[in-house]
Structures are given as C-alpha cells and as structure tokens.
mmCIF file with all atom_site columns, C-alpha atoms in Angstrom:
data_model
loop_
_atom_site.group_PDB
_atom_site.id
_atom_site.type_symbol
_atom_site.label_atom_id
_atom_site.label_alt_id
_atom_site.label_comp_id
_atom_site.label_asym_id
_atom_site.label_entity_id
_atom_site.label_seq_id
_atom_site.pdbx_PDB_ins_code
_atom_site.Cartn_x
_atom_site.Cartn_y
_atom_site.Cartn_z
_atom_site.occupancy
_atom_site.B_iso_or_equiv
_atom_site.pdbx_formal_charge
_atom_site.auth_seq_id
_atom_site.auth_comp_id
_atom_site.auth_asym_id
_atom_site.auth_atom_id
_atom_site.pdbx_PDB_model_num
ATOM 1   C CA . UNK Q 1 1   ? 93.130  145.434 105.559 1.00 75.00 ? 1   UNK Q CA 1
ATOM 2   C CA . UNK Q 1 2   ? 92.220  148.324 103.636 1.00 79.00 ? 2   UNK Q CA 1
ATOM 3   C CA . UNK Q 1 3   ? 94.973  150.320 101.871 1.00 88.00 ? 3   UNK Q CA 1
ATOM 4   C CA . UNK Q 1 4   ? 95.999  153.519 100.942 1.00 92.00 ? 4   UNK Q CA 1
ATOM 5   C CA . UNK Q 1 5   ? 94.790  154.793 97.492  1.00 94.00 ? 5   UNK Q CA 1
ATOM 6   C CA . UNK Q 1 6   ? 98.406  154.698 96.289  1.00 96.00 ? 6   UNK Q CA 1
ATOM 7   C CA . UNK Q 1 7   ? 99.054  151.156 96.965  1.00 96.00 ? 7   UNK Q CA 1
ATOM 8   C CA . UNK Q 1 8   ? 97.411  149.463 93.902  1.00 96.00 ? 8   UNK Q CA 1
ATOM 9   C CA . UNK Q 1 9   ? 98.994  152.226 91.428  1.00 97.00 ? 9   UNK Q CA 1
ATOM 10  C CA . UNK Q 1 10  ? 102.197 151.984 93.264  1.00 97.00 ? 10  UNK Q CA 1
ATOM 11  C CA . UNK Q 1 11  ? 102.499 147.851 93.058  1.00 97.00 ? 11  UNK Q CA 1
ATOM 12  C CA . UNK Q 1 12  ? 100.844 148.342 89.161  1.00 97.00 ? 12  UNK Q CA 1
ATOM 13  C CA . UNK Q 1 13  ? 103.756 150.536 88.271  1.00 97.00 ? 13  UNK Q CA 1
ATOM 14  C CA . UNK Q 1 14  ? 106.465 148.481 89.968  1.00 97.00 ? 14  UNK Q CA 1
ATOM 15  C CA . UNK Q 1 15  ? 105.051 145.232 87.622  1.00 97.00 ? 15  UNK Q CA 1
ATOM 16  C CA . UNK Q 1 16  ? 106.092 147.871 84.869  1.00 95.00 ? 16  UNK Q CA 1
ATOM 17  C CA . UNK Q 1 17  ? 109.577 148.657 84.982  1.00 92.00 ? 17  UNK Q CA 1
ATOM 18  C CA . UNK Q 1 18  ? 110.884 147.442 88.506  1.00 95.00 ? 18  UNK Q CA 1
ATOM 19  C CA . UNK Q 1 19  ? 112.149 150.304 89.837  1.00 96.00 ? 19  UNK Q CA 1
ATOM 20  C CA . UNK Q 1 20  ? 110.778 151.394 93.594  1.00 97.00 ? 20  UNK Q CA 1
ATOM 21  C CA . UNK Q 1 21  ? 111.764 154.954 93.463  1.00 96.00 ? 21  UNK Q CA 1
ATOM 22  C CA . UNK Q 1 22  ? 110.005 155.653 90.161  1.00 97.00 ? 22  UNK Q CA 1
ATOM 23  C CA . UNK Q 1 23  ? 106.864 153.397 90.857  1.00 97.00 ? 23  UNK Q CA 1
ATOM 24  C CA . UNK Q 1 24  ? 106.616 155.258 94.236  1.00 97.00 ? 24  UNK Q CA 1
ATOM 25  C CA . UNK Q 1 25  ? 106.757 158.629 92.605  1.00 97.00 ? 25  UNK Q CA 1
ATOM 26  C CA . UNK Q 1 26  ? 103.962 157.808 89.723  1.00 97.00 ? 26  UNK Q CA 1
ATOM 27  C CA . UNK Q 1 27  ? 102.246 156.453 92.804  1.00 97.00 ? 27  UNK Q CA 1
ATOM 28  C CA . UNK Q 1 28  ? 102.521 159.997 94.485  1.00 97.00 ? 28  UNK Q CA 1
ATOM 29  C CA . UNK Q 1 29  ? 104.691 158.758 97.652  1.00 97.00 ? 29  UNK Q CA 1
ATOM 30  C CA . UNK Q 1 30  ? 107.662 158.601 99.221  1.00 96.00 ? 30  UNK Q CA 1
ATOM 31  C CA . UNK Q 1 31  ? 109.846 155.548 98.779  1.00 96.00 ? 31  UNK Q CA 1
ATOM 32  C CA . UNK Q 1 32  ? 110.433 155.642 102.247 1.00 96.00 ? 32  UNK Q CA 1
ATOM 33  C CA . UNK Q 1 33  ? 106.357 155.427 102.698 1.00 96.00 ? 33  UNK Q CA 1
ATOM 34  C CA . UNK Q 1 34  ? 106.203 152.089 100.378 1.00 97.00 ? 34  UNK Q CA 1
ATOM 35  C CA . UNK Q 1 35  ? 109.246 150.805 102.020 1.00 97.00 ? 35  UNK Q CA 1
ATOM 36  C CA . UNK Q 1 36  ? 107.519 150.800 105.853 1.00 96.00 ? 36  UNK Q CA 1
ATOM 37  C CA . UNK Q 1 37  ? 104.006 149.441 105.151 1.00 96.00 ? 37  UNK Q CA 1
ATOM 38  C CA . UNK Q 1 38  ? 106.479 146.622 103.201 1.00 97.00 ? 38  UNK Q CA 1
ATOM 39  C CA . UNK Q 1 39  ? 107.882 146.303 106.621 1.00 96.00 ? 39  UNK Q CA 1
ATOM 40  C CA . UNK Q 1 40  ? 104.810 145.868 108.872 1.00 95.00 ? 40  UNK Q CA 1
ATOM 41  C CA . UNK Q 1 41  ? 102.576 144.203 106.523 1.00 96.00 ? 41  UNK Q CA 1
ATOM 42  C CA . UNK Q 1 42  ? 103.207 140.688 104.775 1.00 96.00 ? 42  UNK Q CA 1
ATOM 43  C CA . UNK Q 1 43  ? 100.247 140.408 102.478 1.00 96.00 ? 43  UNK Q CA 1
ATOM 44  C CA . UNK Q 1 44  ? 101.933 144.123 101.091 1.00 96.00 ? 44  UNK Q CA 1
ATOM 45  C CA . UNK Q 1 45  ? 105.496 142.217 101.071 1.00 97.00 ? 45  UNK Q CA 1
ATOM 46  C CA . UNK Q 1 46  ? 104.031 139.600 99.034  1.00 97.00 ? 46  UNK Q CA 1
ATOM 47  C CA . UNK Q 1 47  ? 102.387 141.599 96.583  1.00 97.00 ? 47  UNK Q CA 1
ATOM 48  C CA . UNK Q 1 48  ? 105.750 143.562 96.001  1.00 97.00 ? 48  UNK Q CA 1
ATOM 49  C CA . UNK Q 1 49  ? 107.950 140.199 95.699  1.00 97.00 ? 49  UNK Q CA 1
ATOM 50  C CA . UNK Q 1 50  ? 105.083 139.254 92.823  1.00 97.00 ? 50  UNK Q CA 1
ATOM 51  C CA . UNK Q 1 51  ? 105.269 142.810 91.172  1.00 97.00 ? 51  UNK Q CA 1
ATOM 52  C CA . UNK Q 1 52  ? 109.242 142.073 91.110  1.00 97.00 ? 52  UNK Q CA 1
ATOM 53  C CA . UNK Q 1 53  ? 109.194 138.816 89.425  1.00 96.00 ? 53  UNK Q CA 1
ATOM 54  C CA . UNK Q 1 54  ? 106.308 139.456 87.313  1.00 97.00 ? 54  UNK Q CA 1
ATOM 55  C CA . UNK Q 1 55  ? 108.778 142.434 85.877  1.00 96.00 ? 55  UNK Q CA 1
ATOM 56  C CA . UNK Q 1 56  ? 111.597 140.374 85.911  1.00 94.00 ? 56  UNK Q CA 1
ATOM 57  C CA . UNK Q 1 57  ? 109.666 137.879 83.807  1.00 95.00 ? 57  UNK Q CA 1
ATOM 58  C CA . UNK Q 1 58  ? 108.992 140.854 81.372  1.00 95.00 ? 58  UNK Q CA 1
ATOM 59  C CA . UNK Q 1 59  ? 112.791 141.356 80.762  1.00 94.00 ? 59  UNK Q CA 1
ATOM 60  C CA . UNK Q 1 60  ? 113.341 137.775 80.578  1.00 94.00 ? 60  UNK Q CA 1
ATOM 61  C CA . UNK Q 1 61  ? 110.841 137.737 77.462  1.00 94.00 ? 61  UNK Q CA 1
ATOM 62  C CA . UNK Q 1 62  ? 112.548 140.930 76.040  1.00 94.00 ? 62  UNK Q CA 1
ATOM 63  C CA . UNK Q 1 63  ? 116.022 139.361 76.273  1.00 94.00 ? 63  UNK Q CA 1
ATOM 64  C CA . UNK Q 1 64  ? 114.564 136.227 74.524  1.00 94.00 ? 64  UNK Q CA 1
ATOM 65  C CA . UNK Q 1 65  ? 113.365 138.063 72.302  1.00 95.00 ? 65  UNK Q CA 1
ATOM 66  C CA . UNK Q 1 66  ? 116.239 140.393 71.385  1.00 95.00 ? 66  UNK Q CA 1
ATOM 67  C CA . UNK Q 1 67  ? 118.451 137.206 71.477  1.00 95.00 ? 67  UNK Q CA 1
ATOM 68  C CA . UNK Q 1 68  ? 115.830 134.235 69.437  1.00 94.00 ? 68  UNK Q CA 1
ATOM 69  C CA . UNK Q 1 69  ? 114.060 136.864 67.278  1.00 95.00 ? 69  UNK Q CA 1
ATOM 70  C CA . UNK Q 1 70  ? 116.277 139.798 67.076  1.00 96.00 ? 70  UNK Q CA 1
ATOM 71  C CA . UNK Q 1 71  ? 115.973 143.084 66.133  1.00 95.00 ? 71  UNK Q CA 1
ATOM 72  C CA . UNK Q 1 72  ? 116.006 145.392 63.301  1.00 95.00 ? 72  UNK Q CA 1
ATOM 73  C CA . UNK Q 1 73  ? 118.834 147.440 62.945  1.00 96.00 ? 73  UNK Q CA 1
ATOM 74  C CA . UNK Q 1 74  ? 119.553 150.039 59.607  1.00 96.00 ? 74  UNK Q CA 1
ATOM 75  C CA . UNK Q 1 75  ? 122.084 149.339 57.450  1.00 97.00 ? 75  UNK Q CA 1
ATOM 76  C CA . UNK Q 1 76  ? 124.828 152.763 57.260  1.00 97.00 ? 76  UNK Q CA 1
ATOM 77  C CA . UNK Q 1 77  ? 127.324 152.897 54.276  1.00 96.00 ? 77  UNK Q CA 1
ATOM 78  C CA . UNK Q 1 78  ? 129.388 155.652 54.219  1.00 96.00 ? 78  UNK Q CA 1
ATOM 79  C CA . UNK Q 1 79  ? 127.747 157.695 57.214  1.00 96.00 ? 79  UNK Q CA 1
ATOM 80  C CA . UNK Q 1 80  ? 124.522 157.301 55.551  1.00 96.00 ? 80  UNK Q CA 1
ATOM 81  C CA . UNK Q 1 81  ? 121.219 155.115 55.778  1.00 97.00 ? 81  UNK Q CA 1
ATOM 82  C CA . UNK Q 1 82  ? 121.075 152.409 52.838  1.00 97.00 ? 82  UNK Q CA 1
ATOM 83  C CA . UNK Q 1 83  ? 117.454 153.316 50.994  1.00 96.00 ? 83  UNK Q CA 1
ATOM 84  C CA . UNK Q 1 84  ? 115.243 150.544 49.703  1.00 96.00 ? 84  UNK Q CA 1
ATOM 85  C CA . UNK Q 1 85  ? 114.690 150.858 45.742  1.00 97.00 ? 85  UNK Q CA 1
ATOM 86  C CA . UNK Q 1 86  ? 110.811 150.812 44.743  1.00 96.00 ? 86  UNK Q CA 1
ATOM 87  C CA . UNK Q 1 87  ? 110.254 147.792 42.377  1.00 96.00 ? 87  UNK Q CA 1
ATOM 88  C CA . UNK Q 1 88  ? 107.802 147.495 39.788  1.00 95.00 ? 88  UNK Q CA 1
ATOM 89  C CA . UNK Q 1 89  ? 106.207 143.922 39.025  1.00 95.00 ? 89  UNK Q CA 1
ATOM 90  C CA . UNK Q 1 90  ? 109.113 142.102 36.970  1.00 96.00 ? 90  UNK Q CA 1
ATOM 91  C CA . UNK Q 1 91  ? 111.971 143.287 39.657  1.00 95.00 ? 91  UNK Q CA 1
ATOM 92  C CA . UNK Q 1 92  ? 113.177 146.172 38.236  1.00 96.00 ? 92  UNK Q CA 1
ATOM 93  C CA . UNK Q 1 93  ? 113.783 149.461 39.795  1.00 96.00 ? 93  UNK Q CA 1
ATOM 94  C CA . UNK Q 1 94  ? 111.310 152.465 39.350  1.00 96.00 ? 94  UNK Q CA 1
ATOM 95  C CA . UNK Q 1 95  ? 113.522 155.129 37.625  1.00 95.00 ? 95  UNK Q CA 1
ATOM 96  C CA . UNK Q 1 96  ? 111.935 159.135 38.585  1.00 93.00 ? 96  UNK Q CA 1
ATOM 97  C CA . UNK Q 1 97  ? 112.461 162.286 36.712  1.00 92.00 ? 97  UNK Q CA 1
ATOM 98  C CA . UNK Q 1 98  ? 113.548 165.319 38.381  1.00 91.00 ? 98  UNK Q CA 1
ATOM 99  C CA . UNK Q 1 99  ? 114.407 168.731 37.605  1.00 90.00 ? 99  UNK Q CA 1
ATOM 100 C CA . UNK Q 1 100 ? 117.988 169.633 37.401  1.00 91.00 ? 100 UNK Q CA 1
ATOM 101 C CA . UNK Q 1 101 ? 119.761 173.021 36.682  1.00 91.00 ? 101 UNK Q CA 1
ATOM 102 C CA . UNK Q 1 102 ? 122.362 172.120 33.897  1.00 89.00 ? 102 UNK Q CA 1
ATOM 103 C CA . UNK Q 1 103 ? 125.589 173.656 35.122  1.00 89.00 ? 103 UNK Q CA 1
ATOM 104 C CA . UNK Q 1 104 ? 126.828 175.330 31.947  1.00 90.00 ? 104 UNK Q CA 1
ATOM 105 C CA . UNK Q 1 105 ? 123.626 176.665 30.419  1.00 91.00 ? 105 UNK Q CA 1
ATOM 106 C CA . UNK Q 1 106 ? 121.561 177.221 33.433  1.00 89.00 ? 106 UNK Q CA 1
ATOM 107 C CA . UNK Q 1 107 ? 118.808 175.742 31.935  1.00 91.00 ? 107 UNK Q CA 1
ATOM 108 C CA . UNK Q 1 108 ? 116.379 173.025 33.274  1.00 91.00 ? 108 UNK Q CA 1
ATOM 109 C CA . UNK Q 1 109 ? 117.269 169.661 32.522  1.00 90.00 ? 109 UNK Q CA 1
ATOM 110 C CA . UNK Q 1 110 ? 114.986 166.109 33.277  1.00 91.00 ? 110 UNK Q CA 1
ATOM 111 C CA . UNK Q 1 111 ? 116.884 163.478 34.811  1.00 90.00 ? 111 UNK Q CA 1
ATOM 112 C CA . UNK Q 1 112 ? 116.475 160.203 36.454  1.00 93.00 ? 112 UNK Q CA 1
ATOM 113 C CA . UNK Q 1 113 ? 116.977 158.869 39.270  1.00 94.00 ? 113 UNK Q CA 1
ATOM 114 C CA . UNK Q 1 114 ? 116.014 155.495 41.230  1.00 96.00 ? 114 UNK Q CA 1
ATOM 115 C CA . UNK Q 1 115 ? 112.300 155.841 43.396  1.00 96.00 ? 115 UNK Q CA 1
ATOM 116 C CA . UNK Q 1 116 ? 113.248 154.629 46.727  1.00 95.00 ? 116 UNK Q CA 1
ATOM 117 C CA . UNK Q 1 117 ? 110.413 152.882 48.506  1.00 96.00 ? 117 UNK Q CA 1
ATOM 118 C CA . UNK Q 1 118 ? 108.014 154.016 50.846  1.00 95.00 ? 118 UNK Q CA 1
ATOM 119 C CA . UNK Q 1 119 ? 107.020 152.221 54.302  1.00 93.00 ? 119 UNK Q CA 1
ATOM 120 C CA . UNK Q 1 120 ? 103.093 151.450 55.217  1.00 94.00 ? 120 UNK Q CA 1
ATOM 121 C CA . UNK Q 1 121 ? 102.810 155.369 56.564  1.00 96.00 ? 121 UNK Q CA 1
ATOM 122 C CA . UNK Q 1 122 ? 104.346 156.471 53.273  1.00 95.00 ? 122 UNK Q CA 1
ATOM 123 C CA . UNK Q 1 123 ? 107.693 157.137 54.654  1.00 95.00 ? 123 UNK Q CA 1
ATOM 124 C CA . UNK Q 1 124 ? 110.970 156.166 52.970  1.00 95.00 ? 124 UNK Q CA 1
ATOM 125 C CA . UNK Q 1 125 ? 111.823 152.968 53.398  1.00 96.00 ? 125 UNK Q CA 1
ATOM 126 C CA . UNK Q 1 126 ? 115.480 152.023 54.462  1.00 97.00 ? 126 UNK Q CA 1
ATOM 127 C CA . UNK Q 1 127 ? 117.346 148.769 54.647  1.00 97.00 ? 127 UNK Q CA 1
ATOM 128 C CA . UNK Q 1 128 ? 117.516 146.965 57.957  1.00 96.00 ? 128 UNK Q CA 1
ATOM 129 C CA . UNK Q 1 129 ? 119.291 143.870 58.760  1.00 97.00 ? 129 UNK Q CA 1
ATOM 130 C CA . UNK Q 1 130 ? 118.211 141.339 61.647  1.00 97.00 ? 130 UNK Q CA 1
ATOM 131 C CA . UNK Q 1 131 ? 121.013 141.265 64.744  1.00 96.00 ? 131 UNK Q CA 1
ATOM 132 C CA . UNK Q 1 132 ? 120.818 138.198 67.068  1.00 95.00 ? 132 UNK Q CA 1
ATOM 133 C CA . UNK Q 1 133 ? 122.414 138.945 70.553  1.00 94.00 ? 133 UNK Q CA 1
ATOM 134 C CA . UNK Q 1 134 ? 124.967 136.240 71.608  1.00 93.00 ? 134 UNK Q CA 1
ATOM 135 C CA . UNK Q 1 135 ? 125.647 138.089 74.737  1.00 93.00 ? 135 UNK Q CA 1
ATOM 136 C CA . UNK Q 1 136 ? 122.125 138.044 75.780  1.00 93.00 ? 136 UNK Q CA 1
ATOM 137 C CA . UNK Q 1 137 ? 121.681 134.259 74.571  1.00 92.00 ? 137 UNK Q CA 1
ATOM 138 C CA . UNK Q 1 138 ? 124.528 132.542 76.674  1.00 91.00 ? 138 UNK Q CA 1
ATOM 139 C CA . UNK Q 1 139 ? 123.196 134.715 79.529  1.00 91.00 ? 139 UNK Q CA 1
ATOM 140 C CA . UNK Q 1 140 ? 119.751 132.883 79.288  1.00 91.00 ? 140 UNK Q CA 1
ATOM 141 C CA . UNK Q 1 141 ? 121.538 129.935 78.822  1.00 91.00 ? 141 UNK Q CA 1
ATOM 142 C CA . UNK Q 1 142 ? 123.840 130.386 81.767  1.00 89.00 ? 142 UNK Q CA 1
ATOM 143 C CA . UNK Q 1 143 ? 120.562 131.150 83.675  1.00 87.00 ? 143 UNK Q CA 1
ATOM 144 C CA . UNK Q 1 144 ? 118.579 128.029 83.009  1.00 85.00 ? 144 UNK Q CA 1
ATOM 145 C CA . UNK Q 1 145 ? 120.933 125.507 82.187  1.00 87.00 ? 145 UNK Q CA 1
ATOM 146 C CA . UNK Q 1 146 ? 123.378 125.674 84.833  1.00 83.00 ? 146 UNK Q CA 1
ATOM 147 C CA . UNK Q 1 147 ? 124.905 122.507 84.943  1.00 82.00 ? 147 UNK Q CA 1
ATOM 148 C CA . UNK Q 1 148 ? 125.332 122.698 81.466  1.00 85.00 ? 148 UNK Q CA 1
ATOM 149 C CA . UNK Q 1 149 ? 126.672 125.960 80.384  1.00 85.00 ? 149 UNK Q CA 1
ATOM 150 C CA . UNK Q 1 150 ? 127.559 127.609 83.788  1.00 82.00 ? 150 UNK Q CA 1
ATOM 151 C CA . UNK Q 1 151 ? 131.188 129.096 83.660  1.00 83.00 ? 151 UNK Q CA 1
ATOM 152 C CA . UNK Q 1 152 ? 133.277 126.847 85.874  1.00 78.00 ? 152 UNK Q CA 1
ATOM 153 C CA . UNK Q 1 153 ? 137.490 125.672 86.329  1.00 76.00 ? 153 UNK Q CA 1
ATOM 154 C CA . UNK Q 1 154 ? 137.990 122.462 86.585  1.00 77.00 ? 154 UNK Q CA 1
ATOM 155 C CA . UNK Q 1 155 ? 141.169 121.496 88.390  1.00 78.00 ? 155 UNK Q CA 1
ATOM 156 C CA . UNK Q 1 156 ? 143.128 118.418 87.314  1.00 83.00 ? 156 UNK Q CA 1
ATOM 157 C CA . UNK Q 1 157 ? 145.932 116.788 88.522  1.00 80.00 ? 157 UNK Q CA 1
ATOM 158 C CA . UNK Q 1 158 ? 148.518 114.772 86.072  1.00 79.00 ? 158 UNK Q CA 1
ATOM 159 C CA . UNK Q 1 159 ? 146.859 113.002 82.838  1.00 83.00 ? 159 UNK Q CA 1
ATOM 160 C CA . UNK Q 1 160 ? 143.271 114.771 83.835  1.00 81.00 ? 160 UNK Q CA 1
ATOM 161 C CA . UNK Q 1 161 ? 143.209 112.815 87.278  1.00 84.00 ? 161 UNK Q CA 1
ATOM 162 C CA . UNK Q 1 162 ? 142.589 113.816 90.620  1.00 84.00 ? 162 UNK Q CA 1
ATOM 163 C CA . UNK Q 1 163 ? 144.681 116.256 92.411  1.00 81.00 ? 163 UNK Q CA 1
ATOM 164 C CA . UNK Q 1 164 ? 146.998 114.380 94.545  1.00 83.00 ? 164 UNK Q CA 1
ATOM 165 C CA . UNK Q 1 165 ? 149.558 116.219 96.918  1.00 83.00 ? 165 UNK Q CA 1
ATOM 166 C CA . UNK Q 1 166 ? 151.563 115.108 99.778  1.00 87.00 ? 166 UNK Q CA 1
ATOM 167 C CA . UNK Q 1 167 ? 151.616 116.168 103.176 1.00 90.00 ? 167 UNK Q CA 1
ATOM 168 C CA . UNK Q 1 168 ? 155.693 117.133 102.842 1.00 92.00 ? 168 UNK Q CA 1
ATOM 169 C CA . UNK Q 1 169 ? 154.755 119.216 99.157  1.00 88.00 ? 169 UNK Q CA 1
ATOM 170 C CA . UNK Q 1 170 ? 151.287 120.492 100.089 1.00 88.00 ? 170 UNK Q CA 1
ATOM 171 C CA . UNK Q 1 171 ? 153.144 122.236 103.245 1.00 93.00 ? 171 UNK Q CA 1
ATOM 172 C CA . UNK Q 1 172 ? 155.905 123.579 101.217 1.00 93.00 ? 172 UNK Q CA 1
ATOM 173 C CA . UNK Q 1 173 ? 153.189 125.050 98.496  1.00 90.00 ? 173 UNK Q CA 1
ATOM 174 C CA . UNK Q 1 174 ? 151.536 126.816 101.314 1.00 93.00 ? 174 UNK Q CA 1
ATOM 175 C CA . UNK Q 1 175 ? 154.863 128.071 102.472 1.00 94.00 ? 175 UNK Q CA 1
ATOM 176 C CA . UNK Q 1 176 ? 156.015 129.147 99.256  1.00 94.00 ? 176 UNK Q CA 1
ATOM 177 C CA . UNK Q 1 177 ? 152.350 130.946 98.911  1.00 93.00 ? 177 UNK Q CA 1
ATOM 178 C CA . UNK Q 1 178 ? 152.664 133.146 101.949 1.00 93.00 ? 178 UNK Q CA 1
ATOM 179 C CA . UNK Q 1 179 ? 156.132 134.121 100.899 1.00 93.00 ? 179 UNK Q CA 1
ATOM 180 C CA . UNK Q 1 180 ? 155.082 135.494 98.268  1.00 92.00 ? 180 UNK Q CA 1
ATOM 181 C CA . UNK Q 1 181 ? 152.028 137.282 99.912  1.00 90.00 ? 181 UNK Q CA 1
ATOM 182 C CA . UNK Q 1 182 ? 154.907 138.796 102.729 1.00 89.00 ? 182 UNK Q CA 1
ATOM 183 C CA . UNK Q 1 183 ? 157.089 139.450 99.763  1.00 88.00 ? 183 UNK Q CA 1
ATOM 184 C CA . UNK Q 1 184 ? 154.410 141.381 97.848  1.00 86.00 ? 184 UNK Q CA 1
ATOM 185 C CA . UNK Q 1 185 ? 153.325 143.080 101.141 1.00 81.00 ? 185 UNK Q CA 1
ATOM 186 C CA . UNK Q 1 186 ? 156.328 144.596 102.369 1.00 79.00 ? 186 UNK Q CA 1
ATOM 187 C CA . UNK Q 1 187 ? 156.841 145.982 98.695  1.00 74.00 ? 187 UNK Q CA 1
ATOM 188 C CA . UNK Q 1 188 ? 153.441 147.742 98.429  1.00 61.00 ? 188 UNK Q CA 1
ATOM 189 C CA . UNK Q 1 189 ? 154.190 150.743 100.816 1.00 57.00 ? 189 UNK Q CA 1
ATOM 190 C CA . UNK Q 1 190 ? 150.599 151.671 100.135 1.00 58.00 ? 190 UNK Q CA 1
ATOM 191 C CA . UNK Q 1 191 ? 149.353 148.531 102.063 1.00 54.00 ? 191 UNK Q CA 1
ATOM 192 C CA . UNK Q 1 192 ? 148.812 149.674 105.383 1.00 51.00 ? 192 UNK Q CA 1
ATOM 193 C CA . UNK Q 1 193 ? 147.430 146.117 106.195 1.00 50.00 ? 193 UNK Q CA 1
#
C-alpha cells in the first residue's frame, strides 16, 4: 500500500516521545486522520503498536538510568549554589586578588579571595552531588520481578495458617458486614443509592 507523505514522519515522531496528538501535529495532520487509517489498515496498526513500545522502551532506559546511574543535582547552602574551589597541584586552593574600596579611606585596597573553578566551556564550576531514585527503582523492580517484589496482602488465619471459618460464623460475619453497610447508608443523606 502506498501511504500518505505524513505517515513515516508521523510514526518517526510517535517513536520519540509517545504522544499521538503531538506526533500527529509535527506530522502536519489531524489526530483524528492518524487515528482512521489505524482503523482500516493493520500493517499501519502494527507500525504504531511498535512506535509505542519502542518509546516506552526509551523511558524504561531513562528510568534505569535516573534510578542505577543517577543524576547530577547542585548542591544549595543558604539559598545559594555551593562553588567548586580551583586547586593548584599540591591541593591547595588558588587565592585571587581583587580590588576593593576600603570603607574608611575610600581608597583602593588588594584583597584575596578563593578562585572558584571553571567547567570545560570556562564556566564556573559548582558542586553537584549524585541522587539515586528509589521511587523509580522499586517501580522497575515491581515491573519485572513480580512475583518477587509485587505489592500484595497476604491473609492468614490463627498462627499464620489457613483461613478457616464456619458455616454458622462465616454467615454471621456477612450479616454483621451488611449491617454496617445499611447502617452507614441510611446515615449518609447524600447517598442517593
């Protein structure tokens, strides 16, 4: 079958970042366009299942990333950004002189101060720290490992045993249950169940 012109941009921008609306505009269609040849032609279907998983395997690297590697984040004290000190060859810290205006006699006064660093472009460099994300970790964990870390209640009955109920209690639990459903009903005047 030959295809619209849009159709290759379309499923290359959905591989991207997912999102049908915004691959269908950088595509220059409608959603509603994408979403009917979808409909009537399979080989179309499958490549847009493929573009989906192909960008769901993106964010899958990014959270393993974020949660394995991490990422840099700067370190703030007191509202500000914690500057790297330039080093000279035995460890110690590269003093500066600057001008100063002495307070009292106006005049202009050479100080020191510490050289912070500078990056690879030559901008100032700035402390970072490496965060891990937990959150994102026991989600990738949850995802692939079900049967291991997959949250789950376990019900027990007495010493960690099996649940074991009579006939006579197991009626008189459920009895006791919908009383308190009709109790809670007829005191919600809201419900209009």
């Amino acid at each position: 079958m030959v295809y619209a012109p849009w159709v290759s941009p379309f499923l290359e921008q959905l591989e991207v970042d997912g999102i049908v609306s915004r691959s269908a505009k950088a595509a220059g269609v409608t959603s509603s366009a994408v979403y009917a040849l979808k409909k009537r032609d399979a080989d179309f279907a499958a490549s847009w299942d493929q573009a989906l998983e192909d960008s769901a395997d993106t964010l899958e690297a990014e959270a393993r990333r974020r949660a394995v590697v991490g990422v840099q984040e700067p370190v703030v004290y007191q509202g500000q950004l914690t500057p790297i000190w330039a080093r000279d060859a035995s460890g110690e810290v590269v003093m500066e002189a600057y001008g100063a205006t002495d307070a009292k006699t106006g005049e202009i006064v050479t100080l020191s101060r510490p050289m912070q660093a500078r990056d690879a472009d030559g901008l100032p460099a700035w402390l970072t720290i490496t965060k891990h994300s937990d959150a994102l970790l026991a989600l990738l964990l949850k995802g692939r490992r079900k049967r291991v870390f997959a949250d789950r209640t376990e019900l027990t009955g007495a010493d960690g045993g099996p649940v074991t109920m009579d006939a006579t209690t197991r009626r008189a639990r459920i009895a006791s249950i919908f009383a308190a459903a009709l109790a809670r009903k007829t005191e919600d005047p809201t419900d209009l169940a």
